[in-house]
Tab-separated table of C-alpha atoms in Angstrom:
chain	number	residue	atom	x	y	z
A	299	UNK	CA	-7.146	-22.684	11.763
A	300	UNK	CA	-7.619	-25.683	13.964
A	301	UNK	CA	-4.733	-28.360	14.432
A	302	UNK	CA	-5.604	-31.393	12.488
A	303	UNK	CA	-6.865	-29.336	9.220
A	304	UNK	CA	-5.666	-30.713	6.321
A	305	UNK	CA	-2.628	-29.563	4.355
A	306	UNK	CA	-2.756	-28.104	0.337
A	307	UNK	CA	0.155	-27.516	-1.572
A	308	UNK	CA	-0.715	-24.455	-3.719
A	309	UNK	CA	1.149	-23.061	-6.508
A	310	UNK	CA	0.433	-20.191	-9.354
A	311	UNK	CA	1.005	-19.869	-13.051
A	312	UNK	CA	-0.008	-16.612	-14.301
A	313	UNK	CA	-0.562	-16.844	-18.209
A	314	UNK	CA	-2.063	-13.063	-18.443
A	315	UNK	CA	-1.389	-9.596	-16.893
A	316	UNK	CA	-3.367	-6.933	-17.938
A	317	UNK	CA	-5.459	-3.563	-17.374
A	318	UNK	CA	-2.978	-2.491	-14.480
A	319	UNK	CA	-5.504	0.539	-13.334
A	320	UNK	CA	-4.089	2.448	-10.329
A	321	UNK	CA	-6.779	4.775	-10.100
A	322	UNK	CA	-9.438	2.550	-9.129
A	323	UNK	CA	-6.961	0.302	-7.540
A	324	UNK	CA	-7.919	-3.160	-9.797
A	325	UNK	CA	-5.605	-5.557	-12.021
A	326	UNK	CA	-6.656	-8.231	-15.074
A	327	UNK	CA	-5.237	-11.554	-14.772
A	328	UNK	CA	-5.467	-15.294	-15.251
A	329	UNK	CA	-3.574	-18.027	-13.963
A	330	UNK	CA	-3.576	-21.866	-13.548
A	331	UNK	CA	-4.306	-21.937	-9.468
A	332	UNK	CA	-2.329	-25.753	-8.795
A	333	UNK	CA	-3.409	-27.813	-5.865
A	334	UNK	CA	-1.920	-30.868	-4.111
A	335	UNK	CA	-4.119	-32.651	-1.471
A	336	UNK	CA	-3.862	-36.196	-0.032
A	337	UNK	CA	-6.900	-38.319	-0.724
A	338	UNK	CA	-6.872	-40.902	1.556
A	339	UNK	CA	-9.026	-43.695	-0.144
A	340	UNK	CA	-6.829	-43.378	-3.130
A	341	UNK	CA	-3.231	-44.362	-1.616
A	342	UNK	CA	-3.904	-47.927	-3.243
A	343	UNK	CA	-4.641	-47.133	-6.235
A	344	UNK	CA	-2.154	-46.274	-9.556
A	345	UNK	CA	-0.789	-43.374	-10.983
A	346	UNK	CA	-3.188	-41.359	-13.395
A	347	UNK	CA	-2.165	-38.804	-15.464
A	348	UNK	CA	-3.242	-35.564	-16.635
A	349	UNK	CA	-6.440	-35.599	-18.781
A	350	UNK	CA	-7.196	-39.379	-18.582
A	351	UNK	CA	-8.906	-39.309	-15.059
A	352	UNK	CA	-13.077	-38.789	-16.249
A	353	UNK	CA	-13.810	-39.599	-12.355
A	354	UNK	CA	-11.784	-37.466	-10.437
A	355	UNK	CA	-14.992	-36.070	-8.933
A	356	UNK	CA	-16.519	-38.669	-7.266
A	357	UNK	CA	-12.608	-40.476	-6.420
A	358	UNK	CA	-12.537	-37.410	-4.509
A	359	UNK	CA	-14.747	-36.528	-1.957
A	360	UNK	CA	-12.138	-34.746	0.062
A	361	UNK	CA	-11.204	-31.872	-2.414
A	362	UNK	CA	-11.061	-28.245	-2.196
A	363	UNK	CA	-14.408	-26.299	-3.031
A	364	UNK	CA	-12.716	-23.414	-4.558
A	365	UNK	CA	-14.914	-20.993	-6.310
A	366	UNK	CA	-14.702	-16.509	-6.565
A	367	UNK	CA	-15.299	-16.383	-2.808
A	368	UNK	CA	-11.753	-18.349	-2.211
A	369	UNK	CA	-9.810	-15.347	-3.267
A	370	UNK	CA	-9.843	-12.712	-0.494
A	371	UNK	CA	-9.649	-9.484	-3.555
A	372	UNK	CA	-11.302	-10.835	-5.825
A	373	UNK	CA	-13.443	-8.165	-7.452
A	374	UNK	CA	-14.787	-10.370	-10.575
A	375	UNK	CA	-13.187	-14.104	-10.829
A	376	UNK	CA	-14.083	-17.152	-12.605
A	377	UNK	CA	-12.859	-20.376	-11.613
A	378	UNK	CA	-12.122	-23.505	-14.487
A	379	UNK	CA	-11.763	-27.152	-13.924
A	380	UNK	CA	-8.758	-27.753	-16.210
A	381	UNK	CA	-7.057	-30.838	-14.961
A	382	UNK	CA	-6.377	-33.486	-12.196
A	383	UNK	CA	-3.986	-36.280	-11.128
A	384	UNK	CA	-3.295	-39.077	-8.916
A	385	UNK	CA	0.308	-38.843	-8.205
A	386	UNK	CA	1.736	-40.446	-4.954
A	387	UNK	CA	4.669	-37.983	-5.016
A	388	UNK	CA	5.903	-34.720	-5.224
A	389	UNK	CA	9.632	-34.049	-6.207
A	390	UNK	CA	11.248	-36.463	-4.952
A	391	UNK	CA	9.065	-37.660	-2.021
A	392	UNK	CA	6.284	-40.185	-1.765
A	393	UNK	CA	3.126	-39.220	-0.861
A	394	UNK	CA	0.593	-41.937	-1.340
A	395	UNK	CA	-2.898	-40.419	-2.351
A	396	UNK	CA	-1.025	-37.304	-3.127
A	397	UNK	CA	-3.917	-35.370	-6.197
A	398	UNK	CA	-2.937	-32.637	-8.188
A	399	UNK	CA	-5.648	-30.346	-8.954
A	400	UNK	CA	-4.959	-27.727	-12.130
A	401	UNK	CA	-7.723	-24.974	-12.189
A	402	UNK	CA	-8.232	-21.984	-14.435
A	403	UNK	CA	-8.567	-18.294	-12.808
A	404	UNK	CA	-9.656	-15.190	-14.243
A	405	UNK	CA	-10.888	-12.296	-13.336
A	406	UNK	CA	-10.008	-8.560	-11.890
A	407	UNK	CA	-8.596	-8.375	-8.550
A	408	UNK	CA	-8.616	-5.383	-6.260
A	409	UNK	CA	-4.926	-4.017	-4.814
A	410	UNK	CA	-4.213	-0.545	-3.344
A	411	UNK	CA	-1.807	1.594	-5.142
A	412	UNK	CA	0.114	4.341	-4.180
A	413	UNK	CA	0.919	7.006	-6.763
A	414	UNK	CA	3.181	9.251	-4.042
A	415	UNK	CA	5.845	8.418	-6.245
A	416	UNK	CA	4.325	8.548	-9.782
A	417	UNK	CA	5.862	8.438	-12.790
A	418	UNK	CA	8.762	5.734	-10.539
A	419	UNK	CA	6.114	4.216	-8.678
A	420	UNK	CA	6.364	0.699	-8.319
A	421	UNK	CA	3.421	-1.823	-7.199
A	422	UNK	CA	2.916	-5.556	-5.794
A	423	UNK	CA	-0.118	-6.878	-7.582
A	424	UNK	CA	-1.621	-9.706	-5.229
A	425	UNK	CA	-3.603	-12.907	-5.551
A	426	UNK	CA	-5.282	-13.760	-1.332
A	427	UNK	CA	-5.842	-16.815	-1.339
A	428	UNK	CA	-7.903	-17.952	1.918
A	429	UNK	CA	-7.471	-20.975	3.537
A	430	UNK	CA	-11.400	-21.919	3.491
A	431	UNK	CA	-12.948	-23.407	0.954
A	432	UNK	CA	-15.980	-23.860	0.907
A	433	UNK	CA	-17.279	-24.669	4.483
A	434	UNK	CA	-13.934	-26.553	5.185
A	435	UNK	CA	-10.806	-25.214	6.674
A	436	UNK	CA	-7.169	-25.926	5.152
A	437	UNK	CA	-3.804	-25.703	6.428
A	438	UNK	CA	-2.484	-23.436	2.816
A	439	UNK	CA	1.362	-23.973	2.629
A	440	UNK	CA	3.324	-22.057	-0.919
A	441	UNK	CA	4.868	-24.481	-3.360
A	442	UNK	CA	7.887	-22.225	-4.286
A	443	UNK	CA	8.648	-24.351	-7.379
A	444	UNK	CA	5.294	-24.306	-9.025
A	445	UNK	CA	5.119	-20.777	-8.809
A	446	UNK	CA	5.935	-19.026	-11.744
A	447	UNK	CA	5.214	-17.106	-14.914
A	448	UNK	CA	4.048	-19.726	-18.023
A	449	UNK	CA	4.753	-16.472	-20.604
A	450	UNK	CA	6.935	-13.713	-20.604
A	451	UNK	CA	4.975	-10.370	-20.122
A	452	UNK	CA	5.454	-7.129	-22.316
A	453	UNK	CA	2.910	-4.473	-20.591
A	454	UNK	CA	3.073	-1.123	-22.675
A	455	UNK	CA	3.654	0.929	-18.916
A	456	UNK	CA	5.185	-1.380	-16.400
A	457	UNK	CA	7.938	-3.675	-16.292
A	458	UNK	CA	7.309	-7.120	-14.179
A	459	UNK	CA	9.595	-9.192	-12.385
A	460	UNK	CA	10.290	-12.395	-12.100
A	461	UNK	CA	9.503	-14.803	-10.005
A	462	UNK	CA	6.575	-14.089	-8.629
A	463	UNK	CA	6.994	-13.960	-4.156
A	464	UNK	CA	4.786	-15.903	-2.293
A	465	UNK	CA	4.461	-15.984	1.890
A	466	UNK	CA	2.084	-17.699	4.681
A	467	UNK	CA	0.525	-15.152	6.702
A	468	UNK	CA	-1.895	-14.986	9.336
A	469	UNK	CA	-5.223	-12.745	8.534
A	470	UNK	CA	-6.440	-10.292	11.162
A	471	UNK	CA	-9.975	-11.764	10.380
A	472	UNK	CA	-11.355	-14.484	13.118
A	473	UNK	CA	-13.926	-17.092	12.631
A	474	UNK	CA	-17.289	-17.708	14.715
A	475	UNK	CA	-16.833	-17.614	18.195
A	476	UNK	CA	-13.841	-20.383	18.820
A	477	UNK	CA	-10.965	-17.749	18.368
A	478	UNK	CA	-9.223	-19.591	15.909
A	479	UNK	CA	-8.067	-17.225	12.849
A	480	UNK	CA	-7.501	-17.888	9.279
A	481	UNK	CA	-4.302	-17.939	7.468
A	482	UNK	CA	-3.573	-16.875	3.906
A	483	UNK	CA	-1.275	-17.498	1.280
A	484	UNK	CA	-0.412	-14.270	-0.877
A	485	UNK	CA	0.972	-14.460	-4.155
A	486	UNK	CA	2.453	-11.185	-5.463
A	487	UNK	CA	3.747	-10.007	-8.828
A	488	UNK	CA	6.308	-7.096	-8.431
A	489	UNK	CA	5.794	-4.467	-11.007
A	490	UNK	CA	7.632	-0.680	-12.107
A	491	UNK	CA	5.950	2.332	-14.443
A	492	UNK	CA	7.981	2.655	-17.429
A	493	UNK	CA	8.973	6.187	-16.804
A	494	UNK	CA	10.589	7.029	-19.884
A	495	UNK	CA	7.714	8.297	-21.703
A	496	UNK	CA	6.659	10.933	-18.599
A	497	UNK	CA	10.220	11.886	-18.605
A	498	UNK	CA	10.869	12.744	-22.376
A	499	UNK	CA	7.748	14.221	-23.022
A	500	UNK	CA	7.568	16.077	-19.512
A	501	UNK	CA	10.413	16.317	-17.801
A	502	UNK	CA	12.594	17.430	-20.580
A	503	UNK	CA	10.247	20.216	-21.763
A	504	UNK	CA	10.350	21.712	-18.010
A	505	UNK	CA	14.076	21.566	-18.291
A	506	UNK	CA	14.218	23.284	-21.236
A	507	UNK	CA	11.483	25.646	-20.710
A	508	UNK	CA	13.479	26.959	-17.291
A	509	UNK	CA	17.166	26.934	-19.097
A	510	UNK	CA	15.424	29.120	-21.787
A	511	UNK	CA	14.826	31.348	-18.706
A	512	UNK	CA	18.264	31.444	-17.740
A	513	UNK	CA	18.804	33.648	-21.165
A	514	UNK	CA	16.817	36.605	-19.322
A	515	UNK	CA	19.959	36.918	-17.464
A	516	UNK	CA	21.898	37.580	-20.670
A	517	UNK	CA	19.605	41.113	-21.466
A	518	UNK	CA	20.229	44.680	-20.167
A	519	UNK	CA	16.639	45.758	-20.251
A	520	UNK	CA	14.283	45.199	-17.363
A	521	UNK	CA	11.167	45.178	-19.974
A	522	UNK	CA	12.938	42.580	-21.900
A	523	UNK	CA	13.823	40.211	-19.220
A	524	UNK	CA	10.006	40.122	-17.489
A	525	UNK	CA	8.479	39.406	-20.783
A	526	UNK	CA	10.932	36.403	-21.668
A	527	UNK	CA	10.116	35.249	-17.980
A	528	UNK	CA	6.604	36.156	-17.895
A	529	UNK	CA	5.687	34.505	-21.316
A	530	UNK	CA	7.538	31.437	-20.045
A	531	UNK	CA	5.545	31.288	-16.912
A	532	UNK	CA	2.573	31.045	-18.693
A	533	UNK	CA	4.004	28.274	-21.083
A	534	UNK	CA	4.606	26.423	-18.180
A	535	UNK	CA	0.984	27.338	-16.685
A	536	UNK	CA	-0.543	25.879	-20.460
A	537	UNK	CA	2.010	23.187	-20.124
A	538	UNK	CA	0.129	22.110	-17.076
A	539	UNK	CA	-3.030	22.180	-18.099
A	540	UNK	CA	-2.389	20.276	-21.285
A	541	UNK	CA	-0.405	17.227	-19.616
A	542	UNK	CA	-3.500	17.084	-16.622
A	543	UNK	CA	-4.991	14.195	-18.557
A	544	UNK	CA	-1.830	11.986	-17.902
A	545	UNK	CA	-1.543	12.436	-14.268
A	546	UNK	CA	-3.305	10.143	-11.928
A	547	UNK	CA	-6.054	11.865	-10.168
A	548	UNK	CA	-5.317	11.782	-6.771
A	549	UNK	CA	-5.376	13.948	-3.930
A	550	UNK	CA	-2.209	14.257	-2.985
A	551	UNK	CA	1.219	15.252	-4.653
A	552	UNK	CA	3.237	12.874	-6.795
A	553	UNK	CA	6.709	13.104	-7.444
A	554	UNK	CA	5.895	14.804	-11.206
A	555	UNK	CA	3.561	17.351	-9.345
A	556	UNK	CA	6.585	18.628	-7.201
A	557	UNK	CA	8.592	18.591	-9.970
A	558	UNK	CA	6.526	20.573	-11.889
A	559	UNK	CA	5.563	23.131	-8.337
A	560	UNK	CA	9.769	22.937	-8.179
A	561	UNK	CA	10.050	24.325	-12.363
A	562	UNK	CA	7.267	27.565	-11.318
A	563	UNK	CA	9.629	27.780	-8.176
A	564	UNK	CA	12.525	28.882	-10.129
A	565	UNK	CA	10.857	30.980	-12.637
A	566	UNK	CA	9.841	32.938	-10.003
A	567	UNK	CA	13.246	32.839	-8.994
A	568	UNK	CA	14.272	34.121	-12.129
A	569	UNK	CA	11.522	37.142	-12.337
A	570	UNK	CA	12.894	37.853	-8.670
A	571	UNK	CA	16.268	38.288	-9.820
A	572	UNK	CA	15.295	39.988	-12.609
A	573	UNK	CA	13.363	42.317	-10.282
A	574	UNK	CA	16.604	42.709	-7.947
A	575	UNK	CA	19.132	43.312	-10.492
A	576	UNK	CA	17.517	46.827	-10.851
A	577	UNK	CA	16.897	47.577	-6.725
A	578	UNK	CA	20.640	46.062	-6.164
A	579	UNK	CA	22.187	45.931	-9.516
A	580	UNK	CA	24.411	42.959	-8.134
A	581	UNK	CA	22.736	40.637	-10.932
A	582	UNK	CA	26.148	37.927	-11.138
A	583	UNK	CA	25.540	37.020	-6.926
A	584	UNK	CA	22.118	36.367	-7.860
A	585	UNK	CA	22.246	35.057	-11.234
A	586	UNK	CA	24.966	32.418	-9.632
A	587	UNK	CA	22.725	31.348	-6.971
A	588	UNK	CA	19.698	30.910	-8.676
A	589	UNK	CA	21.660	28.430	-11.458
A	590	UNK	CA	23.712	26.936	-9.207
A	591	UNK	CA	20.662	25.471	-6.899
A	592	UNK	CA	18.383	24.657	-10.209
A	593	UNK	CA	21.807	22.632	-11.088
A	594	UNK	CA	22.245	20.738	-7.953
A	595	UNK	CA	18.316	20.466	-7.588
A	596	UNK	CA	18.394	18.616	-11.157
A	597	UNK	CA	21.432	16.669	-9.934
A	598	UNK	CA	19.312	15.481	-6.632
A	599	UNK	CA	16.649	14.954	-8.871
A	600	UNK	CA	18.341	12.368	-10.889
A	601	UNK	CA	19.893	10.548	-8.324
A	602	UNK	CA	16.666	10.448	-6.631
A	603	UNK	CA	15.159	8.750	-9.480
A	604	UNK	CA	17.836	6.260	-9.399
A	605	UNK	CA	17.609	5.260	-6.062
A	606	UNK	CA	13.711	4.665	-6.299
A	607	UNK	CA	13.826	1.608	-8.340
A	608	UNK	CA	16.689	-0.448	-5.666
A	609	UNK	CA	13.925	-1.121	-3.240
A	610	UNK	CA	12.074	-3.059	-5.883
A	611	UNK	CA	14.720	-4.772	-7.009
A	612	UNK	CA	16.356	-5.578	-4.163
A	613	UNK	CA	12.811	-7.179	-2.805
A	614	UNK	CA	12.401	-9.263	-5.801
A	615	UNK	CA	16.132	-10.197	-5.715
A	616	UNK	CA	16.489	-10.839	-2.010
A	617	UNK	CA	14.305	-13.270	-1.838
A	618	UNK	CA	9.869	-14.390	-1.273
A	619	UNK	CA	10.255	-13.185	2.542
A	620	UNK	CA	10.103	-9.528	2.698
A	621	UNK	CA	7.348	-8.540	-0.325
A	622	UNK	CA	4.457	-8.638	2.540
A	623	UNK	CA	6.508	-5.827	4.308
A	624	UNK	CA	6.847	-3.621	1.427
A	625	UNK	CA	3.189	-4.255	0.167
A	626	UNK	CA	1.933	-2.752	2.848
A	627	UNK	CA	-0.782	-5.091	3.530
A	628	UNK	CA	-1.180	-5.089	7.663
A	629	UNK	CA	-0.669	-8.653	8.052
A	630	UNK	CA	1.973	-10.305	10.459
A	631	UNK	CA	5.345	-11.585	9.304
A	632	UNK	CA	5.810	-14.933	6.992
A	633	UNK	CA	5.265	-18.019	9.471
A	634	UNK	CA	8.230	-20.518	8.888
A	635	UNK	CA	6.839	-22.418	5.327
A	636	UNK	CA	5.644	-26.633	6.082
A	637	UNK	CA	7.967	-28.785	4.707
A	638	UNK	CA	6.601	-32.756	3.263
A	639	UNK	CA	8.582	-35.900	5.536
């Protein structure tokens, strides 16, 4: 970015969310990308609406080239002329030769998710927008107000929030050989798995398949208690296997893999008590121990759970500055945002 390089208001409307795939890391979407630029040869001349300016083209030779290769993860976008407009002003301030450039976006765009914390894992979906486009260097500044949401989204397993955050930062990237570095502006939609489902369907059945093996401790007869205990260990093996398909595939441990490790944990608590009660015949110490901790583990648990979700929220609520933090991305803190005279 050199000093002199011309300013663009840009602002976002995303119309579609879709296809939110966290295993190959890539998101669905279209938007209406909006651009304000000053043509100078055109501070004379009227106002022109939306839709009834045929020779926007050639009135201006000083627009934005944007095309696929102006959106830093971009995986598969295609970019729509779908409306200009001479304005002169934006809010409340003149700005004569002030366009406004509408443009339709679609495509898939990469992201990197992490599933640590699947099924309560929570994402920033982001559009990179570089400041070059074309061969020509800009000077990319957020429009707050003209980023938005033009429907309300219903996605079958996240929840979105609105508004969408949007922050200035520098790229780590640098250009030829005059050190100068580009900037970009990153527009991010903040997004939470619907847990529900993963808890009803898995959750629920652990919890019930380990208070079933609490009834062991209600039987006399060693025989009896390791085949209630044994026979539920293998449930819970079969369990696993069956619910594989709806786990993400990832190399690592997720919150619902540790939950499930933690529901074998105290079965073979149980068989070890069981085991015990014959060699020490003290079965109430243990049996209180081993219900106790499953209690306060479930109780930890839960809160746990709970207190996921406030980072998210508290990002989207506290305001456009701190999203690049939590998204992880490796760039530099929000420069302060250009303001029009």
């Amino acid at each position: 970015m050199r000093p002199g390089d011309p300013t663009l208001l840009v602002g976002l409307g995303m119309s579609r969310l879709s296809a939110i795939d966290a295993t190959s890391g890539t998101f669905e979407t279209k938007f209406i990308f909006r651009i304000w630029f000053v043509e100078p040869g055109l501070r004379g001349r009227e106002a022109i609406s939306h839709g009834a300016w045929e020779s926007w083209q050639d009135d201006c030779p000083q627009r934005p080239a944007v095309d696929a290769l102006s959106f830093a993860n971009s995986k598969d976008a295609k970019v729509e002329f779908s409306s200009a407009a001479l304005v002169h002003k934006i809010g409340m301030a003149s700005v004569p030769g002030l366009v406004r450039l509408n443009l339709w976006v679609a495509g898939t765009f990469t992201q990197t998710f992490s599933m640590e914390r699947f099924p309560y894992d929570s994402h920033f979906l982001s559009i990179h927008f570089r400041s070059c486009f074309g061969s020509k260097d800009y000077r990319l500044e957020p429009f707050h107000d003209h980023i938005d949401f033009k429907f309300a989204f219903q996605l079958p397993d996240f929840h979105v929030y609105q508004p969408p955050l949007a922050s200035l930062s520098n790229a780590s990237e640098l250009v030829g050989g005059d050190g100068t570095t580009k900037h970009r502006v990153v527009i991010a939609v903040a997004v939470q798995r619907k847990a529900f489902s993963h808890e009803l369907n898995i959750i629920c059945m652990l919890v019930f398949i380990n208070l079933v093996a609490f009834t062991s401790f209600l039987m006399d007869n060693l025989a009896d208690k390791m085949s209630v205990t044994l026979t539920l260990l293998l449930t819970t093996v079969a369990f696993k296997l069956v619910v594989a398909d709806k786990l993400p595939p990832v190399s690592y441990l997720t919150t619902m893999d540790l939950y499930m490790i933690s529901s074998f944990a105290f079965l073979g608590l149980v068989i070890l008590e069981n085991v015990l009660y014959v060699v020490a015949n003290e079965q109430p110490v243990f049996v209180n121990a081993v219900i106790v901790s499953w209690a306060l583990f479930q109780l930890a648990f839960f809160t746990w759970t709970q207190s996921a979700r406030r980072p998210l929220t508290k990002a989207c609520a506290g305001g456009r500055e701190h999203h690049l933090h939590l998204m992880r991305s490796g760039m530099v803190e929000a420069e302060p945002l250009f303001k029009l005279a």
